[in-house]
GROMACS .gro file of C-alpha atoms in nm:
model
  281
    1UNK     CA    1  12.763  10.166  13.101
    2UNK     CA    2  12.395   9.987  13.052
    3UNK     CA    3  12.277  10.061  13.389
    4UNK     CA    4  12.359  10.456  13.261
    5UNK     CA    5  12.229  10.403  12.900
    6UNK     CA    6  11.901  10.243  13.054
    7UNK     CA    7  11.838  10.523  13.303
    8UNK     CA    8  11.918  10.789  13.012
    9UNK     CA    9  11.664  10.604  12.836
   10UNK     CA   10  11.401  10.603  13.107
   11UNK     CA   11  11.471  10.963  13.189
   12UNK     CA   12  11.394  11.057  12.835
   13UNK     CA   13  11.083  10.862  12.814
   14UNK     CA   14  10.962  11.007  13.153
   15UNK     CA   15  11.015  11.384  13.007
   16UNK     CA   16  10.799  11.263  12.695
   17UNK     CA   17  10.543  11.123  12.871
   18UNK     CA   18  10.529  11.414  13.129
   19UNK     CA   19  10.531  11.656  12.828
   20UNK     CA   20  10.278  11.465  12.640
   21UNK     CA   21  10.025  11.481  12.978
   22UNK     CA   22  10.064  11.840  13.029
   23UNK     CA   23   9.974  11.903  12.640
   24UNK     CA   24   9.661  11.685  12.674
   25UNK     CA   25   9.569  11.894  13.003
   26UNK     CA   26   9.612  12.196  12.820
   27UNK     CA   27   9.388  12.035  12.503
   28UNK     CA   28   9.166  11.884  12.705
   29UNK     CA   29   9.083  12.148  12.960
   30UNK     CA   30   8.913  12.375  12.722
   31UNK     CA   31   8.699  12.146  12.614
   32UNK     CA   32   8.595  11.989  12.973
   33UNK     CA   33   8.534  12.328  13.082
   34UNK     CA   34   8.276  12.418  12.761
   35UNK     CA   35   8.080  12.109  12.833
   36UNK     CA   36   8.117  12.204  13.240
   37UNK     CA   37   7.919  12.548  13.142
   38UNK     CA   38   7.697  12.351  12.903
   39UNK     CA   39   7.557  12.197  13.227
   40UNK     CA   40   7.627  12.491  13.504
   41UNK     CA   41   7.322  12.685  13.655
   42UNK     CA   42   7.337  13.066  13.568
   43UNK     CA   43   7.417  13.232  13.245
   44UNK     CA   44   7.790  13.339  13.306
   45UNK     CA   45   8.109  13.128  13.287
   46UNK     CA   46   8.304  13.422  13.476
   47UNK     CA   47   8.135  13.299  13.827
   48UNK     CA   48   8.206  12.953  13.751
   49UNK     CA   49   8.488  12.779  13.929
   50UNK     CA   50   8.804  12.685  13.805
   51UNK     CA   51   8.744  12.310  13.864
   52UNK     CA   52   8.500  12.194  13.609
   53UNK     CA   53   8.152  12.027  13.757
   54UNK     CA   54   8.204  12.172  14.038
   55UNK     CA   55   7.862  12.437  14.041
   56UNK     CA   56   7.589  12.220  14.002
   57UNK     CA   57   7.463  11.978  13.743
   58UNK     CA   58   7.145  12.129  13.546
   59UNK     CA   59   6.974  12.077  13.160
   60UNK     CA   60   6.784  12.362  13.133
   61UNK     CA   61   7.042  12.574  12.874
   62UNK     CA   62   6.924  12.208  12.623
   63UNK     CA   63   6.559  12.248  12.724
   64UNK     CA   64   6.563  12.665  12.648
   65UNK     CA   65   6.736  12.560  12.291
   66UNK     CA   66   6.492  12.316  12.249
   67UNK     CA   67   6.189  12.448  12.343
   68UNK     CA   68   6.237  12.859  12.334
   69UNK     CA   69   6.433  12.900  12.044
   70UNK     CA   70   6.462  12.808  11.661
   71UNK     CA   71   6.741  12.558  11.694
   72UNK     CA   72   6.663  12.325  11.484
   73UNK     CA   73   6.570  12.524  11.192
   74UNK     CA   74   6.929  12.654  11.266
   75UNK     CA   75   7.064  12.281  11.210
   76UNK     CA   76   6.854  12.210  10.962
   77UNK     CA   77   6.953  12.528  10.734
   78UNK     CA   78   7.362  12.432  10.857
   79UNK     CA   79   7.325  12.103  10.731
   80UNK     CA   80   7.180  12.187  10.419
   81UNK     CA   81   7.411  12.432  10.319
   82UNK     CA   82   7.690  12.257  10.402
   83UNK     CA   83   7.568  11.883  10.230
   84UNK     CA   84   7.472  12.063   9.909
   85UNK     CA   85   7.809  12.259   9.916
   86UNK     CA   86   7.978  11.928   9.962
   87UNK     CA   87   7.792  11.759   9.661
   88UNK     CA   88   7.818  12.041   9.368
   89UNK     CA   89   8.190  12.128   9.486
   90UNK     CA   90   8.308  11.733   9.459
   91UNK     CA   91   8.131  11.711   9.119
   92UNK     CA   92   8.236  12.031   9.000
   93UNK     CA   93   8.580  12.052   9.093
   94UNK     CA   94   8.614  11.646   8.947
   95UNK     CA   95   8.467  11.738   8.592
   96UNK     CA   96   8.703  11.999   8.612
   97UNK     CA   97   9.014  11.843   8.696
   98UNK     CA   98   8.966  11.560   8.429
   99UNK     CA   99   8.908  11.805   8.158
  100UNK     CA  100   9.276  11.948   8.243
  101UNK     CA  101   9.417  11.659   8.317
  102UNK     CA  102   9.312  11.462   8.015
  103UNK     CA  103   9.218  11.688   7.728
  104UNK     CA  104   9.432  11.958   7.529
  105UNK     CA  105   9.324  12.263   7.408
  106UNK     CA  106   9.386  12.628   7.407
  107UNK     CA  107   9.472  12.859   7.732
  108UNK     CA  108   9.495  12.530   7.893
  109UNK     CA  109   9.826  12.668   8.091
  110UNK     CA  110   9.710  13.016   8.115
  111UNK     CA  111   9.340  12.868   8.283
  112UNK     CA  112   9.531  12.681   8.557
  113UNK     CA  113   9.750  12.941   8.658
  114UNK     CA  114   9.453  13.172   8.681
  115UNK     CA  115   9.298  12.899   8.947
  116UNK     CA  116   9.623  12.949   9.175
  117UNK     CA  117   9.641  13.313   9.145
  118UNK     CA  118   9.237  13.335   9.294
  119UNK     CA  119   9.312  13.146   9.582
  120UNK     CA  120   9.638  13.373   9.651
  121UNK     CA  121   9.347  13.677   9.717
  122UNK     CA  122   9.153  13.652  10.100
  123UNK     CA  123   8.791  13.597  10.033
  124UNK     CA  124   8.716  13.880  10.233
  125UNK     CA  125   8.876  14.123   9.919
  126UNK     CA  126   8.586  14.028   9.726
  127UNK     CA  127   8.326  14.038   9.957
  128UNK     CA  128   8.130  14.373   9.867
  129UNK     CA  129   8.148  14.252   9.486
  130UNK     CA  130   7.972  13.937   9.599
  131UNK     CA  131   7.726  14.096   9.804
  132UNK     CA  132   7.658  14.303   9.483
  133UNK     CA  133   7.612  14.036   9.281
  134UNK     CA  134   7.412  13.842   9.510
  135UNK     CA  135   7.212  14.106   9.531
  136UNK     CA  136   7.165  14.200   9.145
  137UNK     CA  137   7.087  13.815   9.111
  138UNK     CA  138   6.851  13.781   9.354
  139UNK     CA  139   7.005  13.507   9.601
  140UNK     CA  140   7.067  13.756   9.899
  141UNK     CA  141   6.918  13.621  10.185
  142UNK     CA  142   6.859  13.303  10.086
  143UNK     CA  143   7.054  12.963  10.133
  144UNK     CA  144   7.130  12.923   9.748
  145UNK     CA  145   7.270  13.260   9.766
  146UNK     CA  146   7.506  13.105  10.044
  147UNK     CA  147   7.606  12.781   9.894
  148UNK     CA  148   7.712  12.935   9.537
  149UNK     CA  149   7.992  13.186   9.739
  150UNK     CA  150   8.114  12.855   9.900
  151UNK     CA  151   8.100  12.630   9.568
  152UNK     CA  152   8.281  12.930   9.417
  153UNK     CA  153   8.590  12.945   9.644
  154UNK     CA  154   8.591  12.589   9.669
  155UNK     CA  155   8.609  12.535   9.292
  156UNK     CA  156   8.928  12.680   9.146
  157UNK     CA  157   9.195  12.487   9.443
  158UNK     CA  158   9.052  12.193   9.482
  159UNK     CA  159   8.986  12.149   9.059
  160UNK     CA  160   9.395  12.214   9.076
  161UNK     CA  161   9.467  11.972   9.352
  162UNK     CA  162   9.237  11.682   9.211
  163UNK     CA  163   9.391  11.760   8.859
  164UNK     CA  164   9.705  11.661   9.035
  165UNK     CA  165   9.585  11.315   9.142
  166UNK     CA  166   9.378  11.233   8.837
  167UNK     CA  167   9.766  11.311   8.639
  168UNK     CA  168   9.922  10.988   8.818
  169UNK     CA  169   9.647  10.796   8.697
  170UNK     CA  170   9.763  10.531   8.458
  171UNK     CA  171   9.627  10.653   8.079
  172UNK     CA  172   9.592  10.337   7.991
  173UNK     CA  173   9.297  10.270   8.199
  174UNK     CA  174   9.147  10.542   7.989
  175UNK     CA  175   9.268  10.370   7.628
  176UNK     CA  176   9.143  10.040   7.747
  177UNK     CA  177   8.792  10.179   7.803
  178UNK     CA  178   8.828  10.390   7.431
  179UNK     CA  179   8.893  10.122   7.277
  180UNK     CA  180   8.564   9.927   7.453
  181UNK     CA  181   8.379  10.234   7.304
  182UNK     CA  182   8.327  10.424   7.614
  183UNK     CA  183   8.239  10.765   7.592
  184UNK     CA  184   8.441  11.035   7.770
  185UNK     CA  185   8.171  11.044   8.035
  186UNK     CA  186   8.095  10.711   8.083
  187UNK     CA  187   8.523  10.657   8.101
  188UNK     CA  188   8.541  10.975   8.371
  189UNK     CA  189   8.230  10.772   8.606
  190UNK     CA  190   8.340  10.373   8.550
  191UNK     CA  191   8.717  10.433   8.519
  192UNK     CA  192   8.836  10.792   8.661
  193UNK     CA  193   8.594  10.843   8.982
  194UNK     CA  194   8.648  10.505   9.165
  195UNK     CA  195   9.046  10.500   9.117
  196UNK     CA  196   9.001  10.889   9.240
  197UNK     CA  197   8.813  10.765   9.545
  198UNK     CA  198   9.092  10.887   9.796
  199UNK     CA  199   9.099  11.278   9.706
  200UNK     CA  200   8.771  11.268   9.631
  201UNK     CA  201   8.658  11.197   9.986
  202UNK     CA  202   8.902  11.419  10.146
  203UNK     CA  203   8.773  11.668   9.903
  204UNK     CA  204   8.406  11.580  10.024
  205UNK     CA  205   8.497  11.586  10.405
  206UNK     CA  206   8.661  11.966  10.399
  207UNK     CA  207   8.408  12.127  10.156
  208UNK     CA  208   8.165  11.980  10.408
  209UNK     CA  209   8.343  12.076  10.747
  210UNK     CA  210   8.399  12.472  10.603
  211UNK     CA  211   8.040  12.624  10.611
  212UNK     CA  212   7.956  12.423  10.907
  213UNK     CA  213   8.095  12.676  11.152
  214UNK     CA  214   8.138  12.945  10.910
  215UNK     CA  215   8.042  13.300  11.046
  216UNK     CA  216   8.149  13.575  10.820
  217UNK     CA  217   7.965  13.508  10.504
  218UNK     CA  218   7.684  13.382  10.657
  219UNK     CA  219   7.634  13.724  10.834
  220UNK     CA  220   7.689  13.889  10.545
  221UNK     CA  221   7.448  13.713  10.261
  222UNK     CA  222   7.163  13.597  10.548
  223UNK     CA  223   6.921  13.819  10.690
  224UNK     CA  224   6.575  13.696  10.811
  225UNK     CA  225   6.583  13.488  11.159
  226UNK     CA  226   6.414  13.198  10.949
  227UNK     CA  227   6.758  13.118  10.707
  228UNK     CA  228   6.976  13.178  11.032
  229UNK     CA  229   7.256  12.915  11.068
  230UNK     CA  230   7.409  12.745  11.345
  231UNK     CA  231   7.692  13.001  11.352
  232UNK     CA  232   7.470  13.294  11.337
  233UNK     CA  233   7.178  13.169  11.622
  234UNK     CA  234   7.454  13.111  11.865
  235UNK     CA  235   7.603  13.406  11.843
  236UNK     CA  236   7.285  13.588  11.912
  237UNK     CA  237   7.356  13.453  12.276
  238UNK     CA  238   7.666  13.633  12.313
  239UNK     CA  239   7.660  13.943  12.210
  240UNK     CA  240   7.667  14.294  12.354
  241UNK     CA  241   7.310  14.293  12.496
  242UNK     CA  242   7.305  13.933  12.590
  243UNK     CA  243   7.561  13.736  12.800
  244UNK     CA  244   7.404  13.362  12.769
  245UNK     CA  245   7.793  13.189  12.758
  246UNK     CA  246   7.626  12.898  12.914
  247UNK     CA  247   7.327  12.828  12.670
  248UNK     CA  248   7.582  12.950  12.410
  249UNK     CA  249   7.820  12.620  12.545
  250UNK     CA  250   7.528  12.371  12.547
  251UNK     CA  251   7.447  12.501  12.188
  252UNK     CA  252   7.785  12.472  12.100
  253UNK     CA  253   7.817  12.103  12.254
  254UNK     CA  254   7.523  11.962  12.029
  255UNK     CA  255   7.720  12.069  11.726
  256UNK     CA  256   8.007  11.915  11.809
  257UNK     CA  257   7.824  11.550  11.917
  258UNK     CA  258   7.719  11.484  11.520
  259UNK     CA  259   8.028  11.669  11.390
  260UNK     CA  260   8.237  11.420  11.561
  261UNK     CA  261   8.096  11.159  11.476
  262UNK     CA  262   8.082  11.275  11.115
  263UNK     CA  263   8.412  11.333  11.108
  264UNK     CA  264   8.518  11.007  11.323
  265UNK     CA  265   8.304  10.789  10.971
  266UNK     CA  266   8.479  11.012  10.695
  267UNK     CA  267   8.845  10.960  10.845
  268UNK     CA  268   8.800  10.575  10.875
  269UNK     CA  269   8.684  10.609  10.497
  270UNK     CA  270   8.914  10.805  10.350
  271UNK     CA  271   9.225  10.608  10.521
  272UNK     CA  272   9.061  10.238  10.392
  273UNK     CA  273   9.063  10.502  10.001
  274UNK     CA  274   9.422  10.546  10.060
  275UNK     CA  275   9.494  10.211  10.124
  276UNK     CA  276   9.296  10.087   9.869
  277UNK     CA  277   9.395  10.288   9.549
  278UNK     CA  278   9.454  10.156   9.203
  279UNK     CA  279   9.728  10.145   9.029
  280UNK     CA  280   9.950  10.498   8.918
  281UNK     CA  281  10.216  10.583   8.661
   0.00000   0.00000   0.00000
């Protein structure tokens, strides 16, 4: 009866492992084969061969982005977009939260509910409005322009969801630093922020991951080559009158090297917050 209990056992953990490997080949493939064509000679992935590395080792898709083409400007407008949209939606959507979740006052009910019901609407319904207003404001074309449409979907969820963190805060952090004689603000940046730490850094790292790679609203509110983003510049490279998939891969692979490690910082962070959270009702 053990021997048959022990080779159940290692049967099942053979059909795991096996499963596991073939769902890291699949995973994994993609991505070997994208930094394969990053490196391939030619501009066309359809004559390259199945097995990746396997046409040639070159770097001149890095040295044409580099030297031919306004790459950096591309990174340079990604990164600030996506930094300052990261900033004002954090300290927006915090002020916001602890008004609701510590203050009464009228339409208090009604105002939350109306945050829920504008996330339940696809951003693309509203798109020609916010072209319009864009437009009668002045901020078409321009990365300001940009950053306000993604502060303003960003606001009204995440305001709700850190609301509903700053609630199991303990109030009586809040009395204790009344009754020293700090102010509402100075009780909100001491007291409120540094317990909120956790949400407020997973907050930070997906308001800053969502315009990085955004394409739709970038093509819509940006129109000179000189506010391009990274989105936008790459996809010059494959479209109907160009068929660049290889300089579009090594493009594509320089993104991903600083968003990695970006992303590789932020989760270490946020899971030492989690751990490290203060006290809750």
């Amino acid at each position: 009866m053990k021997s048959n209990g022990y080779t159940i056992n290692l049967i099942n953990k053979a059909i795991i492992y096996i499963f596991f490997v073939i769902l890291s080949l699949v995973v994994l493939y993609p991505i070997t084969f994208c930094v394969s064509a990053a490196f391939s000679p030619g501009n066309s992935v359809a004559s390259m061969d199945v097995l990746p590395f396997s046409n040639g080792f070159t770097t001149e898709h890095f040295e044409y982005l580099f030297n031919n083409t306004d790459y950096f400007k591309w990174f340079g407008n990604t990164l600030f977009i996506s930094i300052w949209t990261c900033l004002l939606t954090v300290v927006i959507a915090s002020l916001g939260a602890y008004v609701f979740s510590r203050f009464k006052f009228t339409f208090k009910k009604p105002f939350l509910l109306s945050l829920l019901i504008l996330q339940i609407f696809p951003s693309f319904v509203g798109m020609v409005a916010i072209y319009v207003i864009l437009y009668r404001l002045g901020f078409l074309d321009t990365l300001w322009g940009l950053i306000m449409v993604y502060v303003a979907g960003n606001v009204p969820y995440n305001t709700w969801l850190v609301k509903n963190y700053i609630d199991t805060i303990s109030k009586n952090l809040d009395e204790a630093a009344r009754i020293d004689g700090a102010s509402h603000f100075r009780t909100f940046f001491t007291i409120i922020l540094p317990v909120a730490r956790p949400i407020l850094i997973f907050l930070a790292i997906t308001s800053f991951t969502g315009p990085w790679m955004d394409f739709i609203f970038p093509k819509m509110v940006l129109r000179s080559s000189e506010n391009q983003t990274l989105a936008l510049g790459l996809y010059n490279f494959v479209t109907d009158k160009k068929n660049e998939f290889t300089t579009f891969a090594a493009g594509a692979l320089i993104v991903v090297i600083p968003f990695v490690i970006f992303f590789m910082i932020t989760q270490k962070t946020l899971i030492t917050s989690f751990g490290g959270a203060a006290v809750k009702e």
